[in-house]
MMTF fields as JSON, N, C-alpha, C and O atoms, coordinates in Angstrom:
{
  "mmtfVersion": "1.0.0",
  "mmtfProducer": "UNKNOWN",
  "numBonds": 451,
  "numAtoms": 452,
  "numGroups": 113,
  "numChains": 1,
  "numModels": 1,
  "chainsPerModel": [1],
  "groupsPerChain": [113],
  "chainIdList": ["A"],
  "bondAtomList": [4, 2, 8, 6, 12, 10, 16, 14, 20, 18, 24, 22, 28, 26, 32, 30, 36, 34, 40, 38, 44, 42, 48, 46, 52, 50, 56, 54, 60, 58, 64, 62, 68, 66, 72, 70, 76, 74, 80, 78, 84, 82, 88, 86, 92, 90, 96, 94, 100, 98, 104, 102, 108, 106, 112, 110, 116, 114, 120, 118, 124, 122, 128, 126, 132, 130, 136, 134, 140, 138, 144, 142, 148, 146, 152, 150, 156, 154, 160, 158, 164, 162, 168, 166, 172, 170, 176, 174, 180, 178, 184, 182, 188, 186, 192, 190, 196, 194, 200, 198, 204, 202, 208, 206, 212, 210, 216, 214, 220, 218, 224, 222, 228, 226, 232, 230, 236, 234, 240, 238, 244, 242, 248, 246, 252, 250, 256, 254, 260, 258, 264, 262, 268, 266, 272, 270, 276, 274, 280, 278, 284, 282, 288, 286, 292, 290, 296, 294, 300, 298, 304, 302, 308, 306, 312, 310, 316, 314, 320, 318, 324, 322, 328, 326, 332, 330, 336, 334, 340, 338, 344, 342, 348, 346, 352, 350, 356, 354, 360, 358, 364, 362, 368, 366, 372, 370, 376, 374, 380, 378, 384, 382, 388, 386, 392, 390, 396, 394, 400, 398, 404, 402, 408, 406, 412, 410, 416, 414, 420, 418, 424, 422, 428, 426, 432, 430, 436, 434, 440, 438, 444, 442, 448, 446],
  "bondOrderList": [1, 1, 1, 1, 1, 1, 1, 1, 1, 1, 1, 1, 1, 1, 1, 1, 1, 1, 1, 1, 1, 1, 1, 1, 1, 1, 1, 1, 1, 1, 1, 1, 1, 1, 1, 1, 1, 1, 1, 1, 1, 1, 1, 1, 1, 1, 1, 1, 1, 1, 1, 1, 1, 1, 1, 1, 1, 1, 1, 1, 1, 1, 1, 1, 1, 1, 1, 1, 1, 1, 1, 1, 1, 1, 1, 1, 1, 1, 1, 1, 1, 1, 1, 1, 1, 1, 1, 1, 1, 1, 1, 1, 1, 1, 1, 1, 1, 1, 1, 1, 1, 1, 1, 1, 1, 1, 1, 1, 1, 1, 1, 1],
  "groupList": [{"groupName": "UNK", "atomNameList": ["N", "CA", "C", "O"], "elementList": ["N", "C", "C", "O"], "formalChargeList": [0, 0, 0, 0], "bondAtomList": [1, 0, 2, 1, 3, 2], "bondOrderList": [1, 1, 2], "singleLetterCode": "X", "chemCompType": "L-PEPTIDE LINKING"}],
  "groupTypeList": [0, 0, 0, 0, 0, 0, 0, 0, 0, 0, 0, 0, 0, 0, 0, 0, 0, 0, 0, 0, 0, 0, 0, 0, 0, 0, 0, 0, 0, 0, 0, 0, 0, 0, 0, 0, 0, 0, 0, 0, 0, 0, 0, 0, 0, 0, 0, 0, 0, 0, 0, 0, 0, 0, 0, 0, 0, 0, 0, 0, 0, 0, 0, 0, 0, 0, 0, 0, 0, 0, 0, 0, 0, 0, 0, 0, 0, 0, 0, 0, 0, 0, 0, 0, 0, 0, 0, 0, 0, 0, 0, 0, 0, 0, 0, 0, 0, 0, 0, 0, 0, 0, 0, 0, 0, 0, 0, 0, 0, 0, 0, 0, 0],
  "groupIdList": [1, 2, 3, 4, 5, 6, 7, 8, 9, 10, 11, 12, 13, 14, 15, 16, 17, 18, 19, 20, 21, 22, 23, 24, 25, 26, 27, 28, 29, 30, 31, 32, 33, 34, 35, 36, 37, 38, 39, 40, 41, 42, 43, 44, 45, 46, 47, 48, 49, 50, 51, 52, 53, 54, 55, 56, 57, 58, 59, 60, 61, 62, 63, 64, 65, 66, 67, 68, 69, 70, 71, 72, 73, 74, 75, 76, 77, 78, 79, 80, 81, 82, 83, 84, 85, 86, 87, 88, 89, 90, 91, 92, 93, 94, 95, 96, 97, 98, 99, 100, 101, 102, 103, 104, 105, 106, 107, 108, 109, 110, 111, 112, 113],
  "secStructList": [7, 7, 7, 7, 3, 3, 3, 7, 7, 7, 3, 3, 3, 6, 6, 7, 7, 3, 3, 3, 3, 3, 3, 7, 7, 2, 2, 2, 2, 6, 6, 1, 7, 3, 3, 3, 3, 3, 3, 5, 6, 6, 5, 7, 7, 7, 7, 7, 3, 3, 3, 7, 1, 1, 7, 7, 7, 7, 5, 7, 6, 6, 6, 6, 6, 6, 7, 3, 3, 3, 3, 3, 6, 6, 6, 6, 3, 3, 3, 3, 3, 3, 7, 1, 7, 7, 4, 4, 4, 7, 3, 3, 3, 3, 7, 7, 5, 6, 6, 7, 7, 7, 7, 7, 7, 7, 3, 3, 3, 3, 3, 3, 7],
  "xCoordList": [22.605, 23.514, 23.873, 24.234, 23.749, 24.632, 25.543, 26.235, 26.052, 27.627, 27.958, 27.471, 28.814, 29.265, 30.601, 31.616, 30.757, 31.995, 32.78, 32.45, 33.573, 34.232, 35.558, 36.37, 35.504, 37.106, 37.11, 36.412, 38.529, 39.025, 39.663, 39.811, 40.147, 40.892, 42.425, 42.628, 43.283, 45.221, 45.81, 45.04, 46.978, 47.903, 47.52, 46.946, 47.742, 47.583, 48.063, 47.569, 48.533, 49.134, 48.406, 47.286, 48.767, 47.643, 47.299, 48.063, 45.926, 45.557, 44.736, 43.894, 45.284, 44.685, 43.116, 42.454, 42.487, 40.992, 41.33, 42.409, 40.382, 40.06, 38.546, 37.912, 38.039, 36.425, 36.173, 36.197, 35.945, 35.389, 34.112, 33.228, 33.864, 32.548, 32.52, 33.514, 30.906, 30.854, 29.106, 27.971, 29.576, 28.278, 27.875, 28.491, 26.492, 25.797, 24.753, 24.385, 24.098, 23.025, 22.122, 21.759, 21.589, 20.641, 18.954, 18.07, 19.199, 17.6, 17.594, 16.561, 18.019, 18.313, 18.55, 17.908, 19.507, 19.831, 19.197, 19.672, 17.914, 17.008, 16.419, 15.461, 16.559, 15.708, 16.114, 15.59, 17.293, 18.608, 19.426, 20.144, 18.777, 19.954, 21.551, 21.67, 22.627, 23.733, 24.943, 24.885, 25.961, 27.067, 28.446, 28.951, 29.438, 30.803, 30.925, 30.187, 31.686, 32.885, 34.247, 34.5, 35.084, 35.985, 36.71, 36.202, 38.244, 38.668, 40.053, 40.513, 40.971, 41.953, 42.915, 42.324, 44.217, 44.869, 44.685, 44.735, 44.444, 44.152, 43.187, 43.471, 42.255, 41.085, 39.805, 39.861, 38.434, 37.649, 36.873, 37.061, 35.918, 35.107, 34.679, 33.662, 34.438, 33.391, 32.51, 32.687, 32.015, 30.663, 31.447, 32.259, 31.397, 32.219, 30.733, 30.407, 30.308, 29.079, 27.899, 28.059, 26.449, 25.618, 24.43, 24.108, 23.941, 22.87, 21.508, 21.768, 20.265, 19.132, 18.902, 19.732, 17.928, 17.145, 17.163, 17.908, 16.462, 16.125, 16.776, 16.16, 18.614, 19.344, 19.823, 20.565, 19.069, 18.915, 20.795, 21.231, 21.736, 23.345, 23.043, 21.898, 24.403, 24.328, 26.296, 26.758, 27.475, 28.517, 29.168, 28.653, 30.26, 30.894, 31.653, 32.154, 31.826, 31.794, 33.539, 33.956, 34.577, 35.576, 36.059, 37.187, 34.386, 34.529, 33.479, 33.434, 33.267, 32.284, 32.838, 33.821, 32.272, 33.207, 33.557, 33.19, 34.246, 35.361, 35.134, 35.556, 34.172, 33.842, 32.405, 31.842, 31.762, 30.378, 30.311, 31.221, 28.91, 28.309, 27.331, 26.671, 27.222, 26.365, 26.121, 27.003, 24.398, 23.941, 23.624, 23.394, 23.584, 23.111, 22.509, 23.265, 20.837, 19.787, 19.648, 19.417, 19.703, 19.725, 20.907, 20.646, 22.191, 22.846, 23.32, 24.051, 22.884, 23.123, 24.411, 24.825, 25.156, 26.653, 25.806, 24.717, 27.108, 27.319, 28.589, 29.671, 28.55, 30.183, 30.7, 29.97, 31.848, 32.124, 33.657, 34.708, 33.361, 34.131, 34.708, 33.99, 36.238, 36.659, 38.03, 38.492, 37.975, 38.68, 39.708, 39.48, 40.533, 41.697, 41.627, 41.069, 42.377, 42.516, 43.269, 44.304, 43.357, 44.165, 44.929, 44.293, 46.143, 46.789, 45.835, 45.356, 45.123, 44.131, 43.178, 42.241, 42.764, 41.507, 41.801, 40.951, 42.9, 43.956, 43.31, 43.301, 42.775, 42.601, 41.724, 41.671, 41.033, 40.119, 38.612, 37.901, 38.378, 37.04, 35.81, 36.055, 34.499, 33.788, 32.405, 32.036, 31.651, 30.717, 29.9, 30.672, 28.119, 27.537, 26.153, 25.965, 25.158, 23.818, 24.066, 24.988, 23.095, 23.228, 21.984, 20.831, 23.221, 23.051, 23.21, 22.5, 23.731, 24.397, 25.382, 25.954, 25.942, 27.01, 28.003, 29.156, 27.206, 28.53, 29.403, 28.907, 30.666, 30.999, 32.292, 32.665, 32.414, 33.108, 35.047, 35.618, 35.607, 36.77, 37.329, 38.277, 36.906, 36.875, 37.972, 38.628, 38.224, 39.006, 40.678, 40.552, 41.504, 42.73, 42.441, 42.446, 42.276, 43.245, 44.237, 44.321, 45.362, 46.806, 47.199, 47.352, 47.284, 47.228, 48.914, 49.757, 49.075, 51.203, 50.992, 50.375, 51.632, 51.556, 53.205, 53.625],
  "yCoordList": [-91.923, -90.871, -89.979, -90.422, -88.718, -87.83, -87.843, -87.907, -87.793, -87.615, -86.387, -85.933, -85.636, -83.943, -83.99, -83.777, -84.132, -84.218, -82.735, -82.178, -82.016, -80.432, -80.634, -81.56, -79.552, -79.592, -78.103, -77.278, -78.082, -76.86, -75.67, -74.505, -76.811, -75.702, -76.373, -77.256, -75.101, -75.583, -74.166, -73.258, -73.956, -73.187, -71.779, -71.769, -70.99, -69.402, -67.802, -67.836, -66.924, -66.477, -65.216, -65.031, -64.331, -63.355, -62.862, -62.801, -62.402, -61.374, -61.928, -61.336, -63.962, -64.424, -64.745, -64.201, -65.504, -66.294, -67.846, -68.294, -68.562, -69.823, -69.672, -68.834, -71.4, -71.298, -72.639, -73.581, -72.694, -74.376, -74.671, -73.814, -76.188, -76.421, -77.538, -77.964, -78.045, -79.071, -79.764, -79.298, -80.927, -81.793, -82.687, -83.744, -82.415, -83.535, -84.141, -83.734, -85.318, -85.663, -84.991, -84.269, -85.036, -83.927, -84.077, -83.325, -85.258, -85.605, -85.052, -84.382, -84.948, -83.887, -82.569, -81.702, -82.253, -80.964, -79.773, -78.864, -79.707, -78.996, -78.819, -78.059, -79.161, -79.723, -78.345, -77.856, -78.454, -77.728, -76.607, -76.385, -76.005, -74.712, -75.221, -76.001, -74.956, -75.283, -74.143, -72.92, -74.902, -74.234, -74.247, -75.362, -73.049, -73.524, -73.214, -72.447, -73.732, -73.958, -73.633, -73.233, -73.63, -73.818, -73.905, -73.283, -74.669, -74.944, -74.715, -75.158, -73.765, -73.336, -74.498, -75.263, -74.545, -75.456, -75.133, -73.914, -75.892, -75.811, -74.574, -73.833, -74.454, -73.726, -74.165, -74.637, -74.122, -74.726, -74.091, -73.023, -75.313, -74.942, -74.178, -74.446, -72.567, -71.889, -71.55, -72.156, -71.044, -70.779, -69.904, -69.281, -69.674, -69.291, -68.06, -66.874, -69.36, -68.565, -69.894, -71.091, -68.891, -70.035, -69.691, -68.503, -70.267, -70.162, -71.058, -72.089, -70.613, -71.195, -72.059, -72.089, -72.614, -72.579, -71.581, -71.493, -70.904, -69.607, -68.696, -68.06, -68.567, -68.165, -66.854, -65.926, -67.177, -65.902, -66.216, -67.362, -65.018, -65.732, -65.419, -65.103, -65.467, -65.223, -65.054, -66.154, -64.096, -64.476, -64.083, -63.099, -64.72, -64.201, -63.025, -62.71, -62.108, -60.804, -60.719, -59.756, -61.885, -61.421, -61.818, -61.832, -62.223, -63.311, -61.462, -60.979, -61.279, -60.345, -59.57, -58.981, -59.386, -58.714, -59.195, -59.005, -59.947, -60.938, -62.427, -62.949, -62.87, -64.737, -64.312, -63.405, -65.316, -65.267, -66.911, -67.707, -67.177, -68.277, -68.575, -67.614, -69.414, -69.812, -71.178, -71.968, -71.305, -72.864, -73.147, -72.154, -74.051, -74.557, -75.824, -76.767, -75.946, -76.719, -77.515, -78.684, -77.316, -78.384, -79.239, -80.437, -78.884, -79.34, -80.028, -81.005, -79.475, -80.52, -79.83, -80.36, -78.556, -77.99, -76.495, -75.921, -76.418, -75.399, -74.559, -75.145, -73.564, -73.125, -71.954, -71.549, -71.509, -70.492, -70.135, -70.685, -68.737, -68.244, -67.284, -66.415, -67.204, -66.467, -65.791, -66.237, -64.251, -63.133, -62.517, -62.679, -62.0, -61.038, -62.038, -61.792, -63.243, -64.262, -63.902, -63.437, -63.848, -63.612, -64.741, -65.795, -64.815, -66.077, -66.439, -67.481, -65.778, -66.216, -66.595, -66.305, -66.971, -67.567, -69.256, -70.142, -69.367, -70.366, -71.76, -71.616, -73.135, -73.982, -74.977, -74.778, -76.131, -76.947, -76.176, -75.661, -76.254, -75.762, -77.298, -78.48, -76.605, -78.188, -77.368, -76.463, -77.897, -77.904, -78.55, -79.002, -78.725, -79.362, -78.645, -77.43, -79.689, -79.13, -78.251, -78.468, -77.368, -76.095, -77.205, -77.634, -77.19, -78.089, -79.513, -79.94, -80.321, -81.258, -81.43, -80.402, -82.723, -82.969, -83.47, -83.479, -84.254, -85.548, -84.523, -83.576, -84.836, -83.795, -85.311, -86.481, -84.132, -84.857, -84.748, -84.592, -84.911, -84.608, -83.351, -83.142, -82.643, -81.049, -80.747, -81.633, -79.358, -79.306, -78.335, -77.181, -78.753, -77.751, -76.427, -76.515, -75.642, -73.923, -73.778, -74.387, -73.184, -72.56, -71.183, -71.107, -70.274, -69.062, -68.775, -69.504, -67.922, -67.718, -65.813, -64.842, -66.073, -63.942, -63.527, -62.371],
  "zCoordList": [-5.383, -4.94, -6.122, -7.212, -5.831, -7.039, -7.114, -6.098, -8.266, -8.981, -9.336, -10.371, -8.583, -9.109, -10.064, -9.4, -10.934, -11.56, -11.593, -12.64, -10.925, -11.233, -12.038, -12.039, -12.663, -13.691, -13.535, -12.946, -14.553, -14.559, -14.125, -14.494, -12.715, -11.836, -12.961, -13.794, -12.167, -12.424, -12.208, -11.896, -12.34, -12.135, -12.814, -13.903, -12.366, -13.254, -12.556, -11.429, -12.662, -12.44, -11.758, -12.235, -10.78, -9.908, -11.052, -12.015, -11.042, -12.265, -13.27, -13.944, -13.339, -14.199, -14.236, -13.352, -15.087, -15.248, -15.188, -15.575, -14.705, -15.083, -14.741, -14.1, -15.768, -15.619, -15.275, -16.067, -14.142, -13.487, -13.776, -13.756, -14.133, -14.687, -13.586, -12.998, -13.353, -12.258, -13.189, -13.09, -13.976, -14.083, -13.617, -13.484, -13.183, -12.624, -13.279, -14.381, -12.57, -13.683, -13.783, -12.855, -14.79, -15.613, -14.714, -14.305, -14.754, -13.778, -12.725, -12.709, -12.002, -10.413, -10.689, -10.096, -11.631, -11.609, -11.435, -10.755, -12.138, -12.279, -11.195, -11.328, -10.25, -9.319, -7.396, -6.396, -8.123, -6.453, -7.211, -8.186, -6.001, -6.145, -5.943, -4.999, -6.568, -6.591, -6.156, -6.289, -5.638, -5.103, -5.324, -5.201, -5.703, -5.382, -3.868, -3.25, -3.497, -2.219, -2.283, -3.419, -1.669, -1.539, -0.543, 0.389, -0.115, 0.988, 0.593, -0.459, 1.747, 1.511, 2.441, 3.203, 2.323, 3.117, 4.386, 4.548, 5.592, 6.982, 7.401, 8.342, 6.772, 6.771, 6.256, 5.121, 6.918, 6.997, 5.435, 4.852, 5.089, 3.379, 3.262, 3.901, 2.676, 2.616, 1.37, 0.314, 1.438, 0.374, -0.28, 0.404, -1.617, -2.733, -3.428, -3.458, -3.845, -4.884, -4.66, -4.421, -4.902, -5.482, -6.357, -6.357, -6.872, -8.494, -7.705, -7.085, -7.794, -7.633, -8.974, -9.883, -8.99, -10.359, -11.195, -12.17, -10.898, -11.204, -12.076, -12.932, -11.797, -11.656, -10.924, -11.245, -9.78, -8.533, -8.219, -8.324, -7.837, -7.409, -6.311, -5.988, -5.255, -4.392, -4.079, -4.384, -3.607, -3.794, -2.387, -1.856, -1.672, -1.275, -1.393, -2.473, -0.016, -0.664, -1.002, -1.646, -0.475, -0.904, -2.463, -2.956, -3.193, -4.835, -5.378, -6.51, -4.963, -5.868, -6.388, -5.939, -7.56, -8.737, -9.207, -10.366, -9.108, -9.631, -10.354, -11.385, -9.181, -10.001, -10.166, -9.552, -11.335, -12.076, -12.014, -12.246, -11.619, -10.954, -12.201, -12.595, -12.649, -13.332, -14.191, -14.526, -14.539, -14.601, -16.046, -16.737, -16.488, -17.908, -17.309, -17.076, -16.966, -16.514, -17.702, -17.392, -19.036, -20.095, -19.855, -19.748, -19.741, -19.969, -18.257, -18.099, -17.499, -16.076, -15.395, -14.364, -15.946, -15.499, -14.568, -14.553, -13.917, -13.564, -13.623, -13.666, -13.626, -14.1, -13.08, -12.175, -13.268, -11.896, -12.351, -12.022, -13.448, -13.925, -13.287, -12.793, -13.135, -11.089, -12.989, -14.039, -11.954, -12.981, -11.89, -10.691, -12.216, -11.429, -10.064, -8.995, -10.458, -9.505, -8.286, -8.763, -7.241, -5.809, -5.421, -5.438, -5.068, -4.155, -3.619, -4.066, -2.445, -1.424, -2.176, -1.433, -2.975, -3.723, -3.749, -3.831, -3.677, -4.061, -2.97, -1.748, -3.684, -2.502, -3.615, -4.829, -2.844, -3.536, -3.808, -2.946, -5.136, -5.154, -5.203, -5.445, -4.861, -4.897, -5.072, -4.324, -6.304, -6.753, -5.47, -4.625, -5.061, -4.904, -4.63, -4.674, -4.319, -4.411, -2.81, -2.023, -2.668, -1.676, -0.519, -0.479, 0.205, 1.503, 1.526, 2.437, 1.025, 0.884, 1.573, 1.934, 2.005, 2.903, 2.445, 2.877, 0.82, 0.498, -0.416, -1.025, -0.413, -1.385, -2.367, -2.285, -3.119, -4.326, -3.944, -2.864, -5.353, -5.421, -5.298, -4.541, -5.867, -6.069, -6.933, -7.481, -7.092, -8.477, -7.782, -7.373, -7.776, -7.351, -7.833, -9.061, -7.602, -7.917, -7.549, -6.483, -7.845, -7.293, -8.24, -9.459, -7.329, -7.892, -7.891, -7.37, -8.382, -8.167, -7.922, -8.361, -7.278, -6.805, -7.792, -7.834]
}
């Protein structure tokens, strides 16, 4: 089974940055296009951003502009650097391979308006 480890969510203020990283093992990694998520309180997960191999992105259009999706295949991470943060951005984010079911812990965001 894969292990997605995500960090780097926490508290920050509208306007602000944070940069979530999500590592997995290095042997797979290379292997799957990868995804953030996210899930707001009593609202269902959606697709955030995602990175091929390749590094083809792909973003939600209410993240564009704003968050940058991206992989380090040596190193097994992916990262998902989100700028001029919104309340509504605000929820669990969750790394995982693009189409996958199992998901991890995921990382808090909480934005403050």
């Amino acid at each position: 089974q894969v292990q997605l480890v995500e960090s780097g969510g926490g508290l920050v203020q509208a306007g602000g940055s944070l940069r979530l990283s999500c590592a997995a093992s290095r042997s797979i990694f290379s292997l799957y296009a990868m995804a953030w998520y996210r899930q707001a309180p009593g609202k269902q997960r959606e697709l955030v951003a995602s990175c091929t191999v390749g590094g083809r992105t792909v973003y939600a259009e209410t993240v564009k502009g704003r968050f940058t999706i991206s992989r380090d295949n040596a190193k097994g991470t992916v990262y998902l650097q989100m700028n001029s943060l919104k309340p509504e951005d605000a929820g669990v984010y969750y790394c995982n391979i693009v189409g996958a079911t199992n998901w991890g812990q995921g990382t808090q965001v909480t934005v403050s308006s």
